[in-house]
Short mmCIF file of C-alpha atoms and ligand atoms in Angstrom, two decimals:
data_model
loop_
_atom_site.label_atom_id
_atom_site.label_comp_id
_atom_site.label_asym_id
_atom_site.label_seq_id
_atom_site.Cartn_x
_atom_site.Cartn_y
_atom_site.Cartn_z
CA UNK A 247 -3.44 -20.65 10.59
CA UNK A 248 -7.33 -21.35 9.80
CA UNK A 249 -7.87 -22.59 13.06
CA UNK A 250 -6.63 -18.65 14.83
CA UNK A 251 -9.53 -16.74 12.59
CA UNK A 252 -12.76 -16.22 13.68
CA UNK A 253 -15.71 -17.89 12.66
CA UNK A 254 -17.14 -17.07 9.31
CA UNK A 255 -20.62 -15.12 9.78
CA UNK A 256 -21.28 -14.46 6.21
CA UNK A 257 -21.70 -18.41 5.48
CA UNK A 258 -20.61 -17.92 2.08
CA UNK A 259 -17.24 -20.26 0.77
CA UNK A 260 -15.05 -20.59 3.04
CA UNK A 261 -12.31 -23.34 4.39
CA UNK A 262 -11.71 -25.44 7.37
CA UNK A 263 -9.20 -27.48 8.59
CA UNK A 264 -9.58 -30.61 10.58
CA UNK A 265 -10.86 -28.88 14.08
CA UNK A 266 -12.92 -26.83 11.72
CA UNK A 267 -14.54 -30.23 10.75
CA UNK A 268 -14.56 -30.87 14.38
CA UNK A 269 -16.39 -28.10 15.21
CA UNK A 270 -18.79 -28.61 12.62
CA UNK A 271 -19.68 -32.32 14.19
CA UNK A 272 -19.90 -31.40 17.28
CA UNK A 273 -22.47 -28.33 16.30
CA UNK A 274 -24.55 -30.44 14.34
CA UNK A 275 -24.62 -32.74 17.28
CA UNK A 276 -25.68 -30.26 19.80
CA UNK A 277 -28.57 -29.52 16.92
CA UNK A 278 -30.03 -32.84 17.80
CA UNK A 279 -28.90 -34.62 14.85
CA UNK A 280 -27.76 -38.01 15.00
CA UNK A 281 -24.65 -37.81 13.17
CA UNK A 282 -23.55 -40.32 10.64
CA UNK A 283 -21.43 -41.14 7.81
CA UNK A 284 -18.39 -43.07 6.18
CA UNK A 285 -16.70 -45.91 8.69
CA UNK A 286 -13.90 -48.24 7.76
CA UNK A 287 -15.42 -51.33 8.95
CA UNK A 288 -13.75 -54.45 8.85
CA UNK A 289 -13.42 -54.77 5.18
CA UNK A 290 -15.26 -52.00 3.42
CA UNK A 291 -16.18 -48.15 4.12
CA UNK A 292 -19.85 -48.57 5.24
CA UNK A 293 -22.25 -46.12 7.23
CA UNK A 294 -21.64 -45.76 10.80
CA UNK A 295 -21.87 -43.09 14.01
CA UNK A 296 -19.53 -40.07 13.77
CA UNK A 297 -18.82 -38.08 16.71
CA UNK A 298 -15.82 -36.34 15.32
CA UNK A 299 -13.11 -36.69 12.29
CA UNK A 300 -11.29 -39.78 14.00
CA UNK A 301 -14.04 -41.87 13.24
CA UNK A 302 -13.80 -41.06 9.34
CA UNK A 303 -11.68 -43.42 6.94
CA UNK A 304 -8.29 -41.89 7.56
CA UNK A 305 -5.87 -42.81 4.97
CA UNK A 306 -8.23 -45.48 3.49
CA UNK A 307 -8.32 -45.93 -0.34
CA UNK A 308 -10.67 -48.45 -1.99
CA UNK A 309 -9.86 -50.61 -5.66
CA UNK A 310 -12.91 -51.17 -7.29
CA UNK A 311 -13.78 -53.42 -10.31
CA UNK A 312 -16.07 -55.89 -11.78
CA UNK A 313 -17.13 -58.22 -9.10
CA UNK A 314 -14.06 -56.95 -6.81
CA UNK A 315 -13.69 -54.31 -4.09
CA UNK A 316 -10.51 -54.13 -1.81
CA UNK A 317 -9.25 -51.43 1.00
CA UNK A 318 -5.71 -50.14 0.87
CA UNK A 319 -4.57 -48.16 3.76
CA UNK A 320 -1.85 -46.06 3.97
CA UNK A 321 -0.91 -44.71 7.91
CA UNK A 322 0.83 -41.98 6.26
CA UNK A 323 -2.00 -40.43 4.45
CA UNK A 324 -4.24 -38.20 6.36
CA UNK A 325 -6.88 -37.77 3.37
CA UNK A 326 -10.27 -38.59 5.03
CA UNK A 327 -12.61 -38.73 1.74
CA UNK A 328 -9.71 -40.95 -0.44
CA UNK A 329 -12.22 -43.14 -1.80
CA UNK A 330 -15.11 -43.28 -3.82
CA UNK A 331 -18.21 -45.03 -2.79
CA UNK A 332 -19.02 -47.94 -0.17
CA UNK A 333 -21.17 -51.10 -0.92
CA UNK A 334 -24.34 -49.21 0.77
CA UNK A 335 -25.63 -46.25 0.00
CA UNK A 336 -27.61 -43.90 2.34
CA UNK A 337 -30.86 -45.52 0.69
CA UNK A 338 -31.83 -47.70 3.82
CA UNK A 339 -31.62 -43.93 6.17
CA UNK A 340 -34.27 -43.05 4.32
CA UNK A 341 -35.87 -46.21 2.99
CA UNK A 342 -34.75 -49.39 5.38
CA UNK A 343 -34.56 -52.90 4.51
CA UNK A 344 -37.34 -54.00 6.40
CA UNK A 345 -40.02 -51.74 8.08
CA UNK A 346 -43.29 -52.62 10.17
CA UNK A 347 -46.15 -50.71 8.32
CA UNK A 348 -48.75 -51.53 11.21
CA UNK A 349 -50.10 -53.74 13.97
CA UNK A 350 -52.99 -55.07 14.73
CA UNK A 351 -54.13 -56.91 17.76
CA UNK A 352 -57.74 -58.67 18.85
CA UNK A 353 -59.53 -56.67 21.13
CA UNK A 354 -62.79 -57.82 22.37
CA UNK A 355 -64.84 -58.81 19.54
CA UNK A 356 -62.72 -56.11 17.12
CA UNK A 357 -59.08 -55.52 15.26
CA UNK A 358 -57.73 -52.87 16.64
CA UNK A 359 -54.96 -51.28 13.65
CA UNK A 360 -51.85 -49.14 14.77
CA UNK A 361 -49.70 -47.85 12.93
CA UNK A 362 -45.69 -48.30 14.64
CA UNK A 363 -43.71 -44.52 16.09
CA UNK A 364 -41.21 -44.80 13.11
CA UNK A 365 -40.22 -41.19 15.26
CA UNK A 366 -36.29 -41.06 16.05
CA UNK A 367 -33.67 -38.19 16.05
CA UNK A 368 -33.23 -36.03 12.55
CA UNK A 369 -30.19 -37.47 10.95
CA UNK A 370 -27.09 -35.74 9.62
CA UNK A 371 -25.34 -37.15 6.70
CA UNK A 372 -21.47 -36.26 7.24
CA UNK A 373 -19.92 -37.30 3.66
CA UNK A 374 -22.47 -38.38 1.28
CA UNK A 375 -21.29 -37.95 -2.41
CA UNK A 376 -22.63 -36.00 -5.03
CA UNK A 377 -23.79 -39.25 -7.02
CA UNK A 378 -25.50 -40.32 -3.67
CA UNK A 379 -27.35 -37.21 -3.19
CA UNK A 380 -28.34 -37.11 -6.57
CA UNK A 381 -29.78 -40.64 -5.95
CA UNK A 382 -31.49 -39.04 -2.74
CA UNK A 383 -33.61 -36.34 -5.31
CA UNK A 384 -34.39 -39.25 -7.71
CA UNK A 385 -35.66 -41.52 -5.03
CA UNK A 386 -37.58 -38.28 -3.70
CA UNK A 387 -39.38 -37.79 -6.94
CA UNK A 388 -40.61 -41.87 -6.58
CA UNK A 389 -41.57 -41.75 -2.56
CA UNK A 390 -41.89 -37.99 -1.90
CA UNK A 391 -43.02 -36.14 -4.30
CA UNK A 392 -45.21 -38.95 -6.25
CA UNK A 393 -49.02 -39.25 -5.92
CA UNK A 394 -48.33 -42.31 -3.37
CA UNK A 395 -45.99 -40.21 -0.89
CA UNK A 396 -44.39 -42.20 1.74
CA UNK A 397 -44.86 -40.46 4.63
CA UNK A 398 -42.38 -42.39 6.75
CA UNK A 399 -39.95 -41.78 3.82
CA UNK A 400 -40.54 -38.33 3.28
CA UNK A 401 -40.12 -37.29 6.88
CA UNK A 402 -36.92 -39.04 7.31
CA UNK A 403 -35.75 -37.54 4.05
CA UNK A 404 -37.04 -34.04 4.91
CA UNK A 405 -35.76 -33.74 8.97
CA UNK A 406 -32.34 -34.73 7.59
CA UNK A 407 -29.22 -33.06 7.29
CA UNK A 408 -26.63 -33.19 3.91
CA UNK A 409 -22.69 -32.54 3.82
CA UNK A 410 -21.66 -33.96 0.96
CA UNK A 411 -17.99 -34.48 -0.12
CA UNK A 412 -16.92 -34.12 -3.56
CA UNK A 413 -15.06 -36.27 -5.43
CA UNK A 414 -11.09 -36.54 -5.69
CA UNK A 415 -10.59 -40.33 -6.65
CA UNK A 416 -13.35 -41.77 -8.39
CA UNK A 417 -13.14 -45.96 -8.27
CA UNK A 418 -12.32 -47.83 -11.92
CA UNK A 419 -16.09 -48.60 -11.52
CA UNK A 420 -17.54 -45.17 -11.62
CA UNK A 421 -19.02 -43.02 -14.24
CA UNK A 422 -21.11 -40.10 -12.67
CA UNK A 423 -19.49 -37.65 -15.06
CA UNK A 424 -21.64 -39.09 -18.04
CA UNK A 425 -24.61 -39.59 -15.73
CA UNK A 426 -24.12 -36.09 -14.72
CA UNK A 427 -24.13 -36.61 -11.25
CA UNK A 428 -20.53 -36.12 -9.94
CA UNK A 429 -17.48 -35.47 -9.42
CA UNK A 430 -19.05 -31.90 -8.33
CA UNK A 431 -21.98 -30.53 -6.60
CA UNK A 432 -24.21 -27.29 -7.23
CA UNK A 433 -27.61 -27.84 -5.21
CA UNK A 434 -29.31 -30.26 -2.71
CA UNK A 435 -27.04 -29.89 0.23
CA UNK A 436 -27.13 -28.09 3.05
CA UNK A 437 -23.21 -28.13 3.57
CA UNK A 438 -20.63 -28.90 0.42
CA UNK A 439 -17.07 -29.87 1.14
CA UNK A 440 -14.03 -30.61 -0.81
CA UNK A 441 -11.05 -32.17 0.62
CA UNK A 442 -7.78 -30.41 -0.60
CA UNK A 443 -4.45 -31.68 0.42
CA UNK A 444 -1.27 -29.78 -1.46
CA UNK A 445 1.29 -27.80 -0.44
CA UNK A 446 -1.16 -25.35 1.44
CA UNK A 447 -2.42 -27.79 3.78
CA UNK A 448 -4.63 -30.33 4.39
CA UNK A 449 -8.10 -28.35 4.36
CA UNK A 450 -11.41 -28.60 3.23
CA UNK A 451 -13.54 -26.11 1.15
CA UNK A 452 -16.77 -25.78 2.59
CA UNK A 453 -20.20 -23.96 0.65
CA UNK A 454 -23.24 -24.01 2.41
CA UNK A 455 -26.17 -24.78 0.27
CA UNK A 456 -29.59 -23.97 2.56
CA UNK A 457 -29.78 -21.40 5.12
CA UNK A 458 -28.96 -23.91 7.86
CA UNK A 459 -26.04 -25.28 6.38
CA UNK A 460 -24.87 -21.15 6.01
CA UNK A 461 -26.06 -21.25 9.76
CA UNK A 462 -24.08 -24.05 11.09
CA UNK A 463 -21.09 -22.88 8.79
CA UNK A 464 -21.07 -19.69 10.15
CA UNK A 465 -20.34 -20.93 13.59
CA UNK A 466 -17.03 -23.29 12.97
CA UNK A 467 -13.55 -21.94 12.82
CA UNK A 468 -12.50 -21.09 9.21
CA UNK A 469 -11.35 -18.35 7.07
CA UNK A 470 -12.61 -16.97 3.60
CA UNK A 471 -11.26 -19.09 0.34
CA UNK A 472 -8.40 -17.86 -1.66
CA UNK A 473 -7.87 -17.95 -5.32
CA UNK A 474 -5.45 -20.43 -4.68
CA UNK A 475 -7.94 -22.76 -3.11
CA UNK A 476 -10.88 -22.46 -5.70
CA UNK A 477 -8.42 -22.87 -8.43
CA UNK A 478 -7.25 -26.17 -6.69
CA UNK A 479 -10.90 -27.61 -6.70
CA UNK A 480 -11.12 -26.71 -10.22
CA UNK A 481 -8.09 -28.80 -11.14
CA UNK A 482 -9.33 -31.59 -8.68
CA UNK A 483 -12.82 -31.81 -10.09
CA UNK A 484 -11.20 -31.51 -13.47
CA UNK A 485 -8.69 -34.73 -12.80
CA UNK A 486 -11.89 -36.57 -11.32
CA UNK A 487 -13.62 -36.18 -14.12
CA UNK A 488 -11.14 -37.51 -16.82
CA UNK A 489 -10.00 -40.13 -14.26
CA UNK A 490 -13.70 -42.18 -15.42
CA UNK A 491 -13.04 -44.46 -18.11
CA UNK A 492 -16.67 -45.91 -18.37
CA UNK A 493 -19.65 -43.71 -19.41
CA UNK A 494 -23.00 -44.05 -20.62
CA UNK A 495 -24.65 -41.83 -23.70
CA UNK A 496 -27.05 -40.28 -21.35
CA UNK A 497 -29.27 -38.40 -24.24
CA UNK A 498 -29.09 -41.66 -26.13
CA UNK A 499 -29.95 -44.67 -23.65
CA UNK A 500 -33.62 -44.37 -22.74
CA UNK A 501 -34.20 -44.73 -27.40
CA UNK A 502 -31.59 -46.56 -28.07
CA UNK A 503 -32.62 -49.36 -25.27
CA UNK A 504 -36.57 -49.23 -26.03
CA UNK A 505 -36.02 -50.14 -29.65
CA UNK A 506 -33.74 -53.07 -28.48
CA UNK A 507 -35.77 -54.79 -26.61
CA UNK A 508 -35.36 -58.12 -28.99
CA UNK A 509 -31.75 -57.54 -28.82
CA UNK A 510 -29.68 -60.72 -28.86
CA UNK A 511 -27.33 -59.32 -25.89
CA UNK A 512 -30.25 -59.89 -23.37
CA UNK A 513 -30.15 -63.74 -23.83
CA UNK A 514 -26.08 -62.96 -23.88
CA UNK A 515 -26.32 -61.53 -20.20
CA UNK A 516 -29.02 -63.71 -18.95
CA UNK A 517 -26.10 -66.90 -19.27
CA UNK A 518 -23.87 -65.00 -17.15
CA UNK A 519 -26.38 -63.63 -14.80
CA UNK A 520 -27.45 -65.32 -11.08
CA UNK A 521 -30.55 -63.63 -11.10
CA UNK A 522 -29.11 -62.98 -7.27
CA UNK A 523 -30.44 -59.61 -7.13
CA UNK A 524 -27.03 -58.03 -5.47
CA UNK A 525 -27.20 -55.29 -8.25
CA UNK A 526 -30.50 -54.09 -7.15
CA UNK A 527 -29.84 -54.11 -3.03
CA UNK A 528 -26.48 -51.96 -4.17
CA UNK A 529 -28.25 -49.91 -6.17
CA UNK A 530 -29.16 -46.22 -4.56
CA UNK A 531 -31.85 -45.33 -6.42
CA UNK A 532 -33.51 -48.98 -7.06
CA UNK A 533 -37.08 -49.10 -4.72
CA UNK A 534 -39.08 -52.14 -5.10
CA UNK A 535 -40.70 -53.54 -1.94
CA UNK A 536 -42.97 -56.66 -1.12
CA UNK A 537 -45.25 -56.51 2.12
CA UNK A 538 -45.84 -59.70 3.84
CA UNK A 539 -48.43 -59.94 6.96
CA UNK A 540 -48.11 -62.56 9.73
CA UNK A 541 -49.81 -63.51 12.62
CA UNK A 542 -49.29 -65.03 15.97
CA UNK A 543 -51.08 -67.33 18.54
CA UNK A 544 -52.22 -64.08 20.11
CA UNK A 545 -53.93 -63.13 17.23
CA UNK A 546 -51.17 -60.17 17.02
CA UNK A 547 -50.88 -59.26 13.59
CA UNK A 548 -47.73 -57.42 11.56
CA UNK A 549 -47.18 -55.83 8.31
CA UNK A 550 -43.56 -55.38 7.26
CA UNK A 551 -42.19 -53.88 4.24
CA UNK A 552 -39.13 -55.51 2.71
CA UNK A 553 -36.85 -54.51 -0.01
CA UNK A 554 -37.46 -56.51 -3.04
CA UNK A 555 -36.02 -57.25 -6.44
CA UNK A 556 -37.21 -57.62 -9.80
CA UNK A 557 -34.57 -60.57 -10.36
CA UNK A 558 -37.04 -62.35 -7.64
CA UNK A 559 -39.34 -64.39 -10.13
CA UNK A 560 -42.27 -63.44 -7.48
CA UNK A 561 -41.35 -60.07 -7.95
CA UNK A 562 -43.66 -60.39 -11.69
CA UNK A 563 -45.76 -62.89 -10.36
CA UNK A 564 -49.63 -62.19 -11.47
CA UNK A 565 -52.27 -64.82 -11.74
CA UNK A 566 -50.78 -68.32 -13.08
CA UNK A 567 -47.07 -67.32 -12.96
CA UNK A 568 -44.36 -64.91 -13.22
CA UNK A 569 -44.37 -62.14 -16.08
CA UNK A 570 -40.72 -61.96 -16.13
CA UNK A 571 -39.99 -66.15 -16.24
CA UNK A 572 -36.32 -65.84 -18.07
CA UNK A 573 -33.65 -64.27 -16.68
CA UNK A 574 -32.83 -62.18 -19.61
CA UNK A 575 -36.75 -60.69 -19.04
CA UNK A 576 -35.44 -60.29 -15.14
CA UNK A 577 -32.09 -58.62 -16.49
CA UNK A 578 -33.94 -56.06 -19.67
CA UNK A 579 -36.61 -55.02 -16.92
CA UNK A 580 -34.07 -53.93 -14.38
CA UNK A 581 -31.82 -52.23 -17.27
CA UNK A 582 -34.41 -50.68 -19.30
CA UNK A 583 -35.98 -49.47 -16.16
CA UNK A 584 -33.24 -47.76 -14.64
CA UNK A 585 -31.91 -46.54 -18.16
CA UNK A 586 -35.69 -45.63 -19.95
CA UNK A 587 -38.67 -46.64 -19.15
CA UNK A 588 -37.67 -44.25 -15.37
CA UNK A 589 -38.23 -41.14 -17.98
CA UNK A 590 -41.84 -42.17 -18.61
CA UNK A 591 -42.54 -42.54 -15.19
CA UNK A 592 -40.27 -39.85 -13.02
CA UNK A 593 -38.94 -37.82 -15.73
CA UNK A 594 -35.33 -38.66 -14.89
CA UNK A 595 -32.70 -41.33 -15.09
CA UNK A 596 -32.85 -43.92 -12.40
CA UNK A 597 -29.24 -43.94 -12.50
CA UNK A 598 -26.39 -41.48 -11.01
CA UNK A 599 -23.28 -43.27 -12.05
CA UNK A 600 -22.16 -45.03 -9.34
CA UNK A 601 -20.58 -48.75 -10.53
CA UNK A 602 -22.15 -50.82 -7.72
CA UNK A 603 -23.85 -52.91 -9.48
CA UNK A 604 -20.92 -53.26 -11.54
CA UNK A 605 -18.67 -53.53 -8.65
CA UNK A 606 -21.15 -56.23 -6.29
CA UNK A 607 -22.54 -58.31 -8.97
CA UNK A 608 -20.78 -61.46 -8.34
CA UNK A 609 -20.13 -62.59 -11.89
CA UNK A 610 -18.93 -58.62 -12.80
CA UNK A 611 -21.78 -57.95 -15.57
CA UNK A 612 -20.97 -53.94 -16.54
CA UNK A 613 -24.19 -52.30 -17.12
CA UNK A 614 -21.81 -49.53 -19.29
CA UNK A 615 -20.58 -52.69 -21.10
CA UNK A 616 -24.16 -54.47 -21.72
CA UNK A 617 -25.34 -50.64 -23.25
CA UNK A 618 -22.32 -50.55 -25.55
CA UNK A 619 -22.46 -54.03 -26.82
CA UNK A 620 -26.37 -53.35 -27.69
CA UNK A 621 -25.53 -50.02 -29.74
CA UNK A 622 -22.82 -51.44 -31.36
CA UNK A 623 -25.55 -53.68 -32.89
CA UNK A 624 -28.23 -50.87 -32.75
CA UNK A 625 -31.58 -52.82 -34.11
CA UNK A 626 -32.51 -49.50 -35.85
CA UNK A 627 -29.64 -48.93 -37.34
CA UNK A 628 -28.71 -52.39 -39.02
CA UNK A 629 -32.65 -53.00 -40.16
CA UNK A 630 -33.92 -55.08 -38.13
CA UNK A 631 -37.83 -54.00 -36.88
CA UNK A 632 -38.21 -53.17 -32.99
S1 LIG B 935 -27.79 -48.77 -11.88
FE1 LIG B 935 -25.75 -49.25 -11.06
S2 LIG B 935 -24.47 -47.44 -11.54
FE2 LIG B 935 -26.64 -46.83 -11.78
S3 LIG B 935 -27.22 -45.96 -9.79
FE3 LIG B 935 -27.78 -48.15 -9.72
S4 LIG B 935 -25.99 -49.17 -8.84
FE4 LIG B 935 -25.32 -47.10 -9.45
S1 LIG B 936 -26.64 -58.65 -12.89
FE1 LIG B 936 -25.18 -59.55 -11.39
S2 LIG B 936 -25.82 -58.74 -9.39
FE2 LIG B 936 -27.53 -58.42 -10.81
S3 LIG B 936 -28.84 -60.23 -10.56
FE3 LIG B 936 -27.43 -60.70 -12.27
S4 LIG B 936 -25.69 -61.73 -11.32
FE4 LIG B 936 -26.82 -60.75 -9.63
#
């Protein structure tokens, strides 16, 4: 049995079983982390404490479509990663909803400016996903490594701690495979695991990716992979993979959308569209933010940060009125954003693949969908200028 053997000192792959995972909570606790990761809560797998494997979705299996996500749970089944991804992301660890970027108070005849302790305990990420951490590098390159570096984001992001979980059962919704993003996992984590359950047990592969994740590995119950198990995460990754239905071209999108931008689809979406802005609080990787300063009968003053949207018509707003008046100008900015114009200004996609906007837009518009329809009447390609 796994759990008889000796810890693992050479950190390289090796497997656990369920104390094994145990163990490895518990150590990362006694690190000083503040451990969190995948909860069922009441109708949804969402972010939450973790203080050992009984607090993980046990058995829990999520349908996902356009505009529809349901739990299934199944006592029987002791898979703990059956599912794909949750409505939130780990965005808001890193980047929260709302954030107080200073005070001021009267003092005397003076303002006196401070800026907030945003300090807390280092966090550890138990059970990210691959398309999730690959948001994580793509949001780094915006508020990290950038010329306007966040440093509230950036030390969040860089005290933090990463196991990520592959992924067996990707939802209807997802498509990381063409984003190149998932079902797998090479680099940026400290810890990799991937859940196997067959007829040699229920077990998890585990690679360490940093010299602390080899650290903490080394000091959890497990025993050295077999042939058999890397040969079983082949196959897994392998059924993952062909399990996605929906794609994207990703060496074609970022062209084929900047010569469409007069494309008749955009007016197509924009009568289906809310302009609600779900799609972009979902969305991992999306980052907009308005600031709004009050004050009090003190004179106290506060400046908070707040997610935004660019389906907000203030969101555009110059002087005399919003840039982006029409919803279908609200719905190409987001798209070509996230799918182009993101080259120009990171040098990557702003997209990893993984359906929630697809999944928590309330009228189910498919941005896989909206990019077919527009090549299949390519601008270029059936004459008509750009
Ligand atoms: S655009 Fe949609 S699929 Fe892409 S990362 Fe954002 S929410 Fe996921
Ligand atoms: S695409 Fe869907 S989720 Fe996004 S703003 Fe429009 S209606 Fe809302």
């Amino acid at each position: 049995m796994a759990a008889d053997l000796p810890p693992d000192p050479r950190g390289s792959i090796v497997v656990l079983t369920v104390p094994g995972l145990d163990e490895l909570v518990t150590r990362l606790g006694a690190m000083g982390y503040m451990v969190k990761g995948p909860t069922h809560g009441e109708s949804a797998i969402v972010p939450g404490p973790v203080r050992s494997s009984a607090d993980l979705p046990r058995g829990v299996h999520d349908v996902q479509s356009p505009g529809s996500y349901r739990i299934v749970e199944n006592d029987d089944d002791e898979e703990l990663f059956g599912w794909a991804v949750g409505p939130e992301s780990w965005k808001k660890e890193y980047f929260p909803s709302s954030q107080v970027m200073w005070r001021g108070e009267v003092v005397g005849d003076t303002v006196v400016f401070r800026e907030p302790d945003h300090s807390r305990s280092p966090v550890a990420i138990f059970g990210a996903r691959p398309c999730e951490v690959a948001a994580m590098n793509i949001m780094d390159r915006v508020l990290d490594e950038g010329v306007h570096r966040d440093s509230r984001y950036s030390d969040r992001r860089n005290s933090s701690f990463i196991t990520v979980v592959e992924c067996a059962r990707p939802a209807d919704t997802c498509f990381c495979v063409s984003m190149r993003s998932g079902p797998g996992i090479e680099k940026g984590f400290d810890v990799a695991l991937t859940e196997l359950n067959d007829q040699h047990g229920h077990r998890f592969i585990a690679r360490s990716g940093s010299p602390r994740g080899a650290e903490v590995l080394s000091s959890v119950l497990s025993r050295p992979a077999t042939e058999h198990d890397l040969e079983a995460r082949a196959v897994l990754l392998t059924t993952a993979s062909e399990a996605m239905s929906r794609s994207l071209p990703y060496d074609e999108v970022a062209d084929l959308l900047a010569r469409n931008v007069e494309h008749p689809r955009w007016s197509d979406v924009a009568e289906r569209c809310l302009s609600c802005g779900n799609c972009t609080l979902a969305c991992p990787t999306c980052f907009c933010s308005d600031v709004h300063d009050t004050t009090d009968a003190t004179g106290a003053i506060e400046r908070r940060r707040t997610w935004s949207s660019c389906f907000d018509l203030e969101h555009s707003y110059l002087h005399g009125g919003s840039v982006h008046e029409s919803a279908s100008s609200r719905y190409r900015q987001w798209m070509t954003h996230k799918l182009s114009t993101w080259w120009d200004q990171f040098d990557s996609t702003g997209c990893v693949g993984c359906g929630r906007c697809i999944v928590w837009c309330p009228v189910g518009i498919d941005i896989t969908e909206e990019v077919t329809a527009i090549a299949a009447q390519d601008q270029v390609r059936v004459g008509v200028p750009s």
